[in-house]
Short mmCIF file of C-alpha atoms in Angstrom, two decimals:
data_model
loop_
_atom_site.label_atom_id
_atom_site.label_comp_id
_atom_site.label_asym_id
_atom_site.label_seq_id
_atom_site.Cartn_x
_atom_site.Cartn_y
_atom_site.Cartn_z
CA MET A 1 107.23 116.69 90.55
CA SER A 2 108.04 114.36 93.10
CA LYS A 3 111.02 111.58 91.62
CA GLN A 4 108.35 108.88 92.12
CA GLN A 5 105.96 111.48 89.41
CA ASP A 6 108.88 111.53 87.48
CA TYR A 7 109.37 107.77 86.87
CA VAL A 8 105.66 107.71 86.26
CA LEU A 9 105.62 109.95 83.39
CA GLN A 10 108.86 108.29 81.82
CA THR A 11 107.41 104.72 81.85
CA ILE A 12 104.66 105.99 80.16
CA SER A 13 106.28 107.38 77.58
CA ASP A 14 108.76 104.33 76.90
CA ARG A 15 106.62 101.87 76.71
CA GLY A 16 103.96 103.60 75.32
CA ILE A 17 101.57 103.78 77.73
CA LYS A 18 97.64 104.60 76.01
CA PHE A 19 95.54 104.52 79.03
CA ILE A 20 96.13 104.99 82.63
CA ARG A 21 93.32 103.75 84.82
CA LEU A 22 92.56 106.03 88.29
CA TRP A 23 91.15 103.26 91.19
CA PHE A 24 89.34 104.12 93.84
CA THR A 25 86.36 102.41 95.90
CA ASP A 26 82.96 102.89 97.17
CA VAL A 27 82.02 102.21 100.71
CA LEU A 28 81.33 98.85 99.91
CA GLY A 29 84.71 98.77 98.47
CA LYS A 30 83.34 98.10 94.68
CA LEU A 31 86.20 99.34 92.59
CA LYS A 32 85.44 102.45 90.50
CA SER A 33 87.72 104.06 87.91
CA ILE A 34 88.16 106.40 85.24
CA ALA A 35 90.76 106.24 82.35
CA LEU A 36 93.36 109.05 81.39
CA ALA A 37 95.05 109.89 78.15
CA PRO A 38 98.57 110.18 78.96
CA ALA A 39 98.78 113.94 78.13
CA GLU A 40 96.66 113.91 80.77
CA VAL A 41 98.39 112.52 83.66
CA GLU A 42 100.78 115.30 84.78
CA GLY A 43 98.03 117.46 85.10
CA ALA A 44 96.40 114.88 87.38
CA PHE A 45 99.53 114.95 89.64
CA ASN A 46 99.82 118.81 90.21
CA GLU A 47 95.95 119.39 90.18
CA GLY A 48 93.69 116.45 90.54
CA VAL A 49 91.34 115.03 88.20
CA GLY A 50 87.43 116.60 88.85
CA PHE A 51 84.34 114.43 89.87
CA ASP A 52 81.02 113.99 90.95
CA GLY A 53 81.39 112.05 94.46
CA SER A 54 77.98 112.31 94.88
CA SER A 55 77.39 109.61 91.91
CA ILE A 56 79.72 107.21 94.25
CA GLU A 57 77.76 104.72 96.73
CA GLY A 58 78.88 106.23 100.49
CA LEU A 59 81.46 109.39 99.28
CA THR A 60 79.37 112.46 99.60
CA ARG A 61 76.51 114.25 99.57
CA ARG A 62 74.55 115.72 96.37
CA THR A 63 75.64 119.14 97.65
CA GLU A 64 78.59 118.45 97.83
CA ALA A 65 79.46 116.84 94.78
CA ASP A 66 82.57 118.33 93.47
CA MET A 67 85.48 116.14 94.34
CA LEU A 68 88.90 115.48 93.47
CA LEU A 69 90.48 112.31 92.51
CA HIS A 70 94.87 112.11 93.51
CA PRO A 71 96.70 109.34 91.71
CA ASP A 72 99.45 107.92 94.11
CA PRO A 73 102.53 107.35 91.90
CA THR A 74 103.94 104.91 94.29
CA THR A 75 100.71 102.54 93.38
CA PHE A 76 101.88 102.45 89.69
CA GLN A 77 101.91 99.28 87.81
CA VAL A 78 101.25 98.44 84.25
CA LEU A 79 98.24 95.91 83.74
CA PRO A 80 99.40 92.87 81.92
CA TRP A 81 95.91 91.95 80.60
CA HIS A 82 94.98 94.43 78.13
CA GLY A 83 97.47 93.42 75.16
CA ASP A 84 98.52 95.81 72.75
CA ASP A 85 96.61 98.90 74.40
CA GLU A 86 98.83 99.04 77.47
CA THR A 87 97.04 99.84 80.52
CA ALA A 88 98.32 101.09 84.08
CA ARG A 89 96.62 102.34 86.92
CA MET A 90 97.29 104.07 90.04
CA PHE A 91 95.22 103.98 93.34
CA CYS A 92 93.79 107.50 94.14
CA GLU A 93 93.55 109.69 96.85
CA ILE A 94 90.28 111.60 97.27
CA THR A 95 90.20 115.48 98.14
CA THR A 96 88.02 118.80 98.34
CA PRO A 97 88.38 121.07 96.31
CA ASP A 98 89.62 122.88 98.92
CA GLY A 99 92.55 120.28 99.68
CA GLN A 100 90.92 118.62 102.17
CA PRO A 101 90.81 114.76 102.27
CA ALA A 102 87.49 113.63 101.73
CA ALA A 103 86.00 112.08 105.38
CA ALA A 104 83.97 109.41 103.34
CA ASP A 105 86.92 108.09 101.38
CA PRO A 106 87.27 104.31 102.72
CA ARG A 107 91.02 104.38 101.82
CA GLN A 108 91.53 107.40 103.95
CA VAL A 109 89.70 106.10 106.54
CA LEU A 110 92.49 103.41 106.95
CA ARG A 111 95.47 105.74 106.51
CA ARG A 112 94.03 108.16 109.51
CA THR A 113 93.80 104.91 111.66
CA LEU A 114 97.57 104.04 110.65
CA ASP A 115 98.36 107.57 111.23
CA ARG A 116 96.79 107.45 114.98
CA ALA A 117 98.53 103.51 115.15
CA ALA A 118 102.10 105.23 113.98
CA ASP A 119 101.94 107.62 116.55
CA LEU A 120 101.57 105.11 119.13
CA GLY A 121 104.94 103.74 117.55
CA PHE A 122 103.23 100.57 115.84
CA THR A 123 103.23 99.75 112.19
CA PHE A 124 100.60 97.10 111.29
CA TYR A 125 100.99 94.28 108.58
CA ILE A 126 98.20 91.88 107.06
CA HIS A 127 98.61 88.34 105.50
CA PRO A 128 95.50 87.86 103.96
CA GLU A 129 94.00 84.38 103.54
CA ILE A 130 91.41 84.82 100.05
CA GLU A 131 88.88 81.94 98.99
CA PHE A 132 86.00 82.21 96.57
CA TYR A 133 84.82 80.13 93.99
CA LEU A 134 84.90 79.52 90.34
CA LEU A 135 82.08 78.46 88.64
CA LYS A 136 80.86 77.54 84.70
CA SER A 137 78.39 80.88 84.68
CA LYS A 138 76.95 83.38 86.71
CA THR A 139 73.59 81.74 85.64
CA PRO A 140 72.05 79.26 88.05
CA GLY A 141 71.72 75.88 85.25
CA PRO A 142 69.10 73.06 86.25
CA ASN A 143 70.64 72.25 89.17
CA GLY A 144 71.51 75.45 90.57
CA LEU A 145 75.30 77.09 89.95
CA GLU A 146 77.42 74.65 88.41
CA PRO A 147 80.66 74.80 90.22
CA VAL A 148 83.95 74.59 87.19
CA ASP A 149 85.33 70.93 89.40
CA THR A 150 84.24 68.33 92.13
CA GLY A 151 87.69 68.49 93.86
CA GLY A 152 88.37 69.15 97.57
CA TYR A 153 90.64 70.84 100.04
CA PHE A 154 94.39 70.77 98.44
CA ASP A 155 93.19 68.18 95.66
CA HIS A 156 95.66 67.95 92.68
CA VAL A 157 94.28 67.88 89.26
CA ALA A 158 96.91 68.72 87.03
CA GLY A 159 96.14 70.18 83.78
CA SER A 160 92.68 70.67 84.99
CA THR A 161 90.24 74.14 84.52
CA VAL A 162 91.39 74.75 87.97
CA ASP A 163 94.99 74.04 87.87
CA LEU A 164 95.58 76.17 84.51
CA PHE A 165 93.44 79.53 86.49
CA ARG A 166 95.62 79.60 89.48
CA ARG A 167 98.95 79.74 87.35
CA ARG A 168 97.94 82.22 85.46
CA SER A 169 96.35 84.30 88.52
CA VAL A 170 99.63 84.04 90.28
CA ARG A 171 101.49 85.25 87.52
CA LEU A 172 99.28 87.85 86.98
CA LEU A 173 99.66 89.21 90.72
CA GLU A 174 103.38 88.78 90.45
CA GLU A 175 103.58 90.80 87.64
CA LEU A 176 101.54 93.42 89.57
CA GLY A 177 103.98 93.33 92.21
CA ILE A 178 101.97 91.49 94.67
CA SER A 179 103.65 88.77 96.18
CA VAL A 180 101.45 85.73 96.50
CA GLU A 181 102.72 83.04 99.48
CA PHE A 182 100.65 80.09 98.07
CA SER A 183 97.53 78.48 96.53
CA HIS A 184 95.92 75.47 96.63
CA HIS A 185 92.30 74.09 96.22
CA GLU A 186 89.40 74.88 98.78
CA ALA A 187 87.01 72.14 100.45
CA GLY A 188 84.20 73.22 97.96
CA PRO A 189 83.63 72.20 94.71
CA GLY A 190 85.39 74.88 92.84
CA GLN A 191 86.39 76.80 95.28
CA ASN A 192 90.05 77.60 95.67
CA GLU A 193 91.99 79.58 98.10
CA ILE A 194 95.36 81.98 97.36
CA ASP A 195 97.33 83.14 100.42
CA LEU A 196 99.40 87.04 99.51
CA ARG A 197 102.61 87.29 101.26
CA TYR A 198 102.41 89.95 104.26
CA ALA A 199 102.69 93.84 103.61
CA ASP A 200 101.67 96.96 105.49
CA ALA A 201 97.90 96.94 105.80
CA LEU A 202 97.34 99.99 103.21
CA THR A 203 99.22 98.27 100.56
CA MET A 204 97.62 94.99 101.44
CA ALA A 205 93.97 96.46 101.32
CA ASP A 206 95.05 97.68 97.63
CA ASN A 207 96.43 94.48 97.02
CA VAL A 208 93.65 93.08 97.78
CA ILE A 209 91.00 95.34 95.39
CA THR A 210 93.69 94.60 93.15
CA PHE A 211 93.60 90.61 93.72
CA ARG A 212 89.75 90.62 93.02
CA THR A 213 89.83 92.48 89.81
CA VAL A 214 92.99 89.70 88.59
CA ILE A 215 90.77 86.73 89.45
CA ASP A 216 87.99 88.44 87.67
CA GLU A 217 90.15 88.33 84.59
CA ALA A 218 91.88 85.20 84.76
CA ALA A 219 88.42 83.81 85.18
CA ALA A 220 87.15 85.70 81.66
CA GLU A 221 90.37 84.38 79.94
CA GLN A 222 88.73 80.94 80.89
CA ASP A 223 85.01 82.07 80.19
CA ILE A 224 84.29 81.14 83.23
CA TYR A 225 83.22 82.95 86.37
CA ALA A 226 84.78 84.12 89.92
CA THR A 227 82.49 85.13 92.74
CA PHE A 228 83.43 85.97 95.90
CA MET A 229 79.84 85.81 97.47
CA PRO A 230 80.29 84.93 101.06
CA LYS A 231 77.98 81.78 100.87
CA PRO A 232 76.77 81.14 96.89
CA SER A 233 75.35 77.46 98.23
CA ALA A 234 74.00 76.79 101.12
CA LYS A 235 75.61 72.69 100.16
CA TRP A 236 79.16 74.48 99.83
CA PRO A 237 81.31 75.77 102.64
CA GLY A 238 81.62 79.71 102.51
CA SER A 239 84.09 81.90 101.14
CA GLY A 240 86.46 83.69 103.89
CA MET A 241 89.10 85.87 104.11
CA HIS A 242 90.64 84.78 107.23
CA THR A 243 93.19 87.74 108.04
CA HIS A 244 96.88 87.46 109.87
CA MET A 245 97.81 90.86 111.51
CA SER A 246 100.94 91.52 113.49
CA LEU A 247 101.93 94.63 115.24
CA PHE A 248 105.60 95.84 114.74
CA GLU A 249 107.22 98.91 116.99
CA GLY A 250 110.50 99.43 114.84
CA GLY A 251 112.29 96.06 113.87
CA THR A 252 110.36 94.73 117.07
CA ASN A 253 107.57 92.18 116.78
CA VAL A 254 105.33 93.41 120.05
CA PHE A 255 103.10 89.93 119.64
CA HIS A 256 106.14 88.11 120.69
CA GLU A 257 107.72 86.95 123.82
CA ALA A 258 109.72 84.12 124.46
CA GLY A 259 109.01 81.86 126.75
CA ALA A 260 105.12 82.95 127.03
CA ASN A 261 101.98 81.16 126.81
CA HIS A 262 102.36 80.66 122.93
CA GLN A 263 104.90 82.87 122.57
CA LEU A 264 102.45 85.75 123.08
CA SER A 265 102.71 89.13 124.53
CA ARG A 266 101.17 91.06 126.91
CA THR A 267 100.20 93.52 124.13
CA GLY A 268 99.83 90.82 121.63
CA ARG A 269 97.03 89.29 124.66
CA GLN A 270 95.68 92.89 125.08
CA PHE A 271 94.87 93.41 121.06
CA ILE A 272 93.39 90.05 121.29
CA ALA A 273 91.11 91.42 123.85
CA GLY A 274 90.17 94.68 122.12
CA LEU A 275 89.00 92.14 119.20
CA LEU A 276 86.74 90.12 121.03
CA HIS A 277 85.76 92.91 123.22
CA HIS A 278 84.50 94.68 120.03
CA ALA A 279 83.68 92.09 118.14
CA ARG A 280 80.10 91.88 117.26
CA GLU A 281 80.30 96.16 117.06
CA ILE A 282 82.35 95.26 113.85
CA THR A 283 80.95 92.34 112.32
CA ALA A 284 78.54 94.41 109.93
CA VAL A 285 81.41 95.69 108.32
CA THR A 286 83.74 92.65 108.23
CA CYS A 287 80.60 90.61 107.23
CA GLN A 288 78.92 93.35 105.19
CA HIS A 289 76.21 91.29 103.21
CA VAL A 290 73.21 89.60 103.99
CA ASN A 291 74.57 86.85 102.50
CA SER A 292 77.82 86.55 104.89
CA TYR A 293 75.96 85.51 107.55
CA ARG A 294 75.01 82.22 105.44
CA ARG A 295 78.76 81.31 106.02
CA LEU A 296 78.92 82.80 109.90
CA TRP A 297 76.30 80.20 111.06
CA GLY A 298 76.53 78.10 108.13
CA GLY A 299 77.59 74.99 110.11
CA ASP A 300 80.87 74.83 108.94
CA GLU A 301 84.14 76.23 110.31
CA ALA A 302 83.27 79.92 110.24
CA PRO A 303 83.98 81.24 113.72
CA SER A 304 79.99 81.65 115.08
CA TYR A 305 80.93 83.20 118.91
CA VAL A 306 83.13 85.58 120.60
CA CYS A 307 86.22 83.45 121.36
CA TRP A 308 90.15 82.50 121.02
CA GLY A 309 92.02 79.98 121.13
CA HIS A 310 95.06 78.01 119.86
CA ASN A 311 94.92 75.75 117.40
CA ASN A 312 90.89 75.63 116.95
CA SER A 313 89.24 76.41 113.84
CA SER A 314 85.71 77.24 116.17
CA ALA A 315 87.53 80.35 117.70
CA LEU A 316 87.28 83.82 116.28
CA VAL A 317 90.91 84.52 116.99
CA ARG A 318 93.70 82.13 116.93
CA VAL A 319 97.01 82.18 117.43
CA PRO A 320 98.66 80.61 115.06
CA THR A 321 102.71 79.10 116.19
CA TYR A 322 103.32 77.08 112.82
CA LYS A 323 107.33 79.30 113.85
CA PRO A 324 107.00 79.29 117.56
CA ASP A 325 111.03 80.53 117.98
CA LYS A 326 110.56 82.94 114.96
CA SER A 327 109.62 86.11 116.87
CA ARG A 328 108.62 87.93 113.34
CA SER A 329 106.45 85.01 112.07
CA ALA A 330 104.26 86.04 115.47
CA ARG A 331 100.63 87.07 114.44
CA LEU A 332 97.08 86.73 115.24
CA GLU A 333 94.59 85.35 113.10
CA TYR A 334 91.23 86.41 113.04
CA ARG A 335 88.87 84.35 111.23
CA GLY A 336 85.87 86.16 111.10
CA VAL A 337 86.24 88.92 107.85
CA ASP A 338 84.77 87.18 104.37
CA SER A 339 85.59 87.79 101.28
CA ALA A 340 83.50 90.42 99.82
CA ALA A 341 84.71 92.65 102.54
CA ASN A 342 85.80 96.15 101.95
CA PRO A 343 89.51 95.51 103.25
CA TYR A 344 90.25 99.48 104.09
CA LEU A 345 87.36 99.81 106.60
CA THR A 346 87.91 96.12 108.20
CA TYR A 347 92.13 96.31 108.85
CA ALA A 348 90.85 100.31 110.18
CA LEU A 349 88.27 98.28 112.98
CA LEU A 350 90.54 95.15 113.73
CA LEU A 351 93.32 97.72 114.31
CA GLU A 352 91.43 100.08 115.79
CA ALA A 353 89.87 97.80 118.26
CA GLY A 354 93.18 95.81 118.72
CA LEU A 355 94.76 99.47 120.02
CA ARG A 356 91.87 99.89 122.38
CA GLY A 357 92.46 96.85 124.09
CA ILE A 358 96.50 97.83 124.46
CA GLU A 359 95.70 101.71 125.33
CA GLU A 360 93.08 100.69 127.55
CA GLY A 361 94.50 97.56 129.26
CA TYR A 362 91.96 94.75 128.43
CA GLU A 363 91.69 91.84 130.00
CA ILE A 364 92.31 88.85 128.07
CA PRO A 365 89.60 85.98 129.00
CA ASN A 366 90.55 82.18 129.19
CA GLU A 367 91.61 80.52 125.90
CA ILE A 368 88.60 78.04 124.68
CA ASP A 369 89.67 74.87 125.26
CA GLY A 370 88.08 71.76 123.20
CA ASP A 371 85.59 72.85 120.05
CA LEU A 372 82.95 75.37 121.36
CA ARG A 373 80.58 73.91 118.74
CA ASP A 374 80.03 70.59 120.44
CA LEU A 375 79.17 72.29 123.12
CA SER A 376 75.26 73.45 123.39
CA ASN A 377 73.67 76.84 123.97
CA ARG A 378 72.75 76.33 127.65
CA GLU A 379 76.59 75.31 127.91
CA ARG A 380 77.96 78.37 126.15
CA GLN A 381 75.60 80.39 127.96
CA VAL A 382 77.06 79.54 131.21
CA LEU A 383 80.40 79.50 130.05
CA GLY A 384 79.92 83.12 129.00
CA TYR A 385 80.84 82.65 125.57
CA LYS A 386 78.83 85.80 123.27
CA ASN A 387 77.46 84.92 119.47
CA LEU A 388 78.41 86.91 116.57
CA PRO A 389 75.23 88.60 115.26
CA MET A 390 72.70 86.13 113.02
CA ASN A 391 71.86 88.01 110.86
CA LEU A 392 72.57 91.42 108.98
CA ASP A 393 69.69 93.19 111.01
CA GLU A 394 71.43 92.39 114.51
CA ALA A 395 74.80 93.20 114.07
CA LEU A 396 73.54 96.40 112.12
CA ALA A 397 71.74 97.49 115.72
CA VAL A 398 74.92 96.46 117.78
CA THR A 399 76.96 98.74 114.88
CA GLN A 400 74.58 101.54 115.07
CA GLU A 401 75.97 101.66 118.69
CA SER A 402 79.11 101.35 118.42
CA GLU A 403 81.28 104.26 119.34
CA LEU A 404 84.34 102.76 117.86
CA VAL A 405 82.96 102.04 114.46
CA ALA A 406 81.07 105.81 114.46
CA GLU A 407 84.59 107.26 115.67
CA THR A 408 86.59 105.01 113.07
CA LEU A 409 84.89 105.74 109.80
CA GLY A 410 84.28 109.24 110.75
CA GLU A 411 80.09 110.57 110.79
CA GLN A 412 79.43 110.54 106.80
CA LEU A 413 80.85 107.45 105.73
CA PHE A 414 79.17 106.21 109.28
CA GLU A 415 75.91 107.48 108.42
CA HIS A 416 75.67 106.33 105.14
CA PHE A 417 76.99 102.80 105.60
CA ILE A 418 74.67 102.19 107.99
CA SER A 419 71.74 103.29 105.70
CA ASN A 420 73.05 101.45 102.76
CA LYS A 421 73.08 98.21 104.93
CA GLN A 422 69.68 98.93 106.55
CA ASP A 423 68.40 99.21 102.92
CA GLU A 424 69.66 95.94 101.64
CA TRP A 425 68.25 94.19 104.81
CA LEU A 426 64.98 95.62 103.93
CA GLY A 427 65.36 94.48 100.12
CA PHE A 428 65.89 91.04 101.54
CA ARG A 429 63.28 91.10 104.01
CA ARG A 430 60.40 91.54 101.39
CA GLN A 431 61.62 88.55 99.67
CA VAL A 432 59.61 84.85 99.10
CA THR A 433 61.96 82.08 99.86
CA ASP A 434 62.09 78.81 97.87
CA PHE A 435 62.50 77.43 101.31
CA GLU A 436 59.42 79.55 102.32
CA LEU A 437 57.36 77.91 99.46
CA MET A 438 58.82 74.24 100.23
CA ARG A 439 57.45 74.32 103.38
CA ASN A 440 54.68 76.56 103.28
CA LEU A 441 53.00 76.35 100.49
#
């Protein structure tokens, strides 16, 4: 037994914890869990916990159903919302019975990519801005979905449902060891944003999954409903998860170069070039639902074109310079991720795209000058700006041809992801929408 495992077992005993939840996700990033009795945890550390992997979306084939969950003791946290029945959780690694990592475990996909970066001397850090809506109910009323308020960007409404909700959510996150940088009301009615403080990519992916659970629990406490749906209403701004990234070599931020344009190093420029070069290929993962493309092409501040800029909300990749003289703060912001994305697969692909740019010496295109949305389609074509896919079907067609995505996800997960998303598109395509009825009936 390791010291961390001993600590977990001792804490379970000392605090009288009654249930220990083992957490993992399916291919889409949906949280799965089973609950162990305290007496079973030591055995889980030593031997794993068997389960039917073929019943989990994208994990394994029916002929390879037997899988094992191995709890990661470093992720042990007591969940602060279960009252008298104290409950803790641990994220899990998934293996086959012969001890091999499960090829289609999303957490393992990210770990593999991080190991590749580590072989090159790099550590990858993430800081997400996570947007979501709070609704009075999941069920639409006579006038459609009802947000809990009519507030706007940065509005302060003391004592409101949203104000109480954010305070409760931040306290829960802090109790779980997840540091919050800030929170505020976003532009849409009932829309909020909470930004998590930087962490290494694997920790942050775990944090994002935990974050969604915390938001759901805090909403349920107040008898309201939280949704990370990218575009729940055509009248409201979409919910994104703008992703800030830094690459470190030891204690040095390799994106920073004093005196360079935007203080951005050659390595940083190559990383951006990799993101732009592979952006269309990875969009089916960073924007994985039919509804995601309502956000990308909804006319608000979501990026629709492959370009980069400095202080420009129309750019897919932005170089923030809030603190230009602080080298550790140098970072890139990728704006093409929505709040419903699987963070494990998303961070793996963002990292791999950037690493390809560094390793293969991609050249960065010219920085965009002005707002790309002000140009006509013809002007954008003449200037060479490509658009992101306009719907899930187009995104999947590009992703299917991507060597980068197939290699990063692995054959099994890649094939199942494509199949799952094709089913979603076919299901959507069969629908007759209200727009069609109003326009054509």
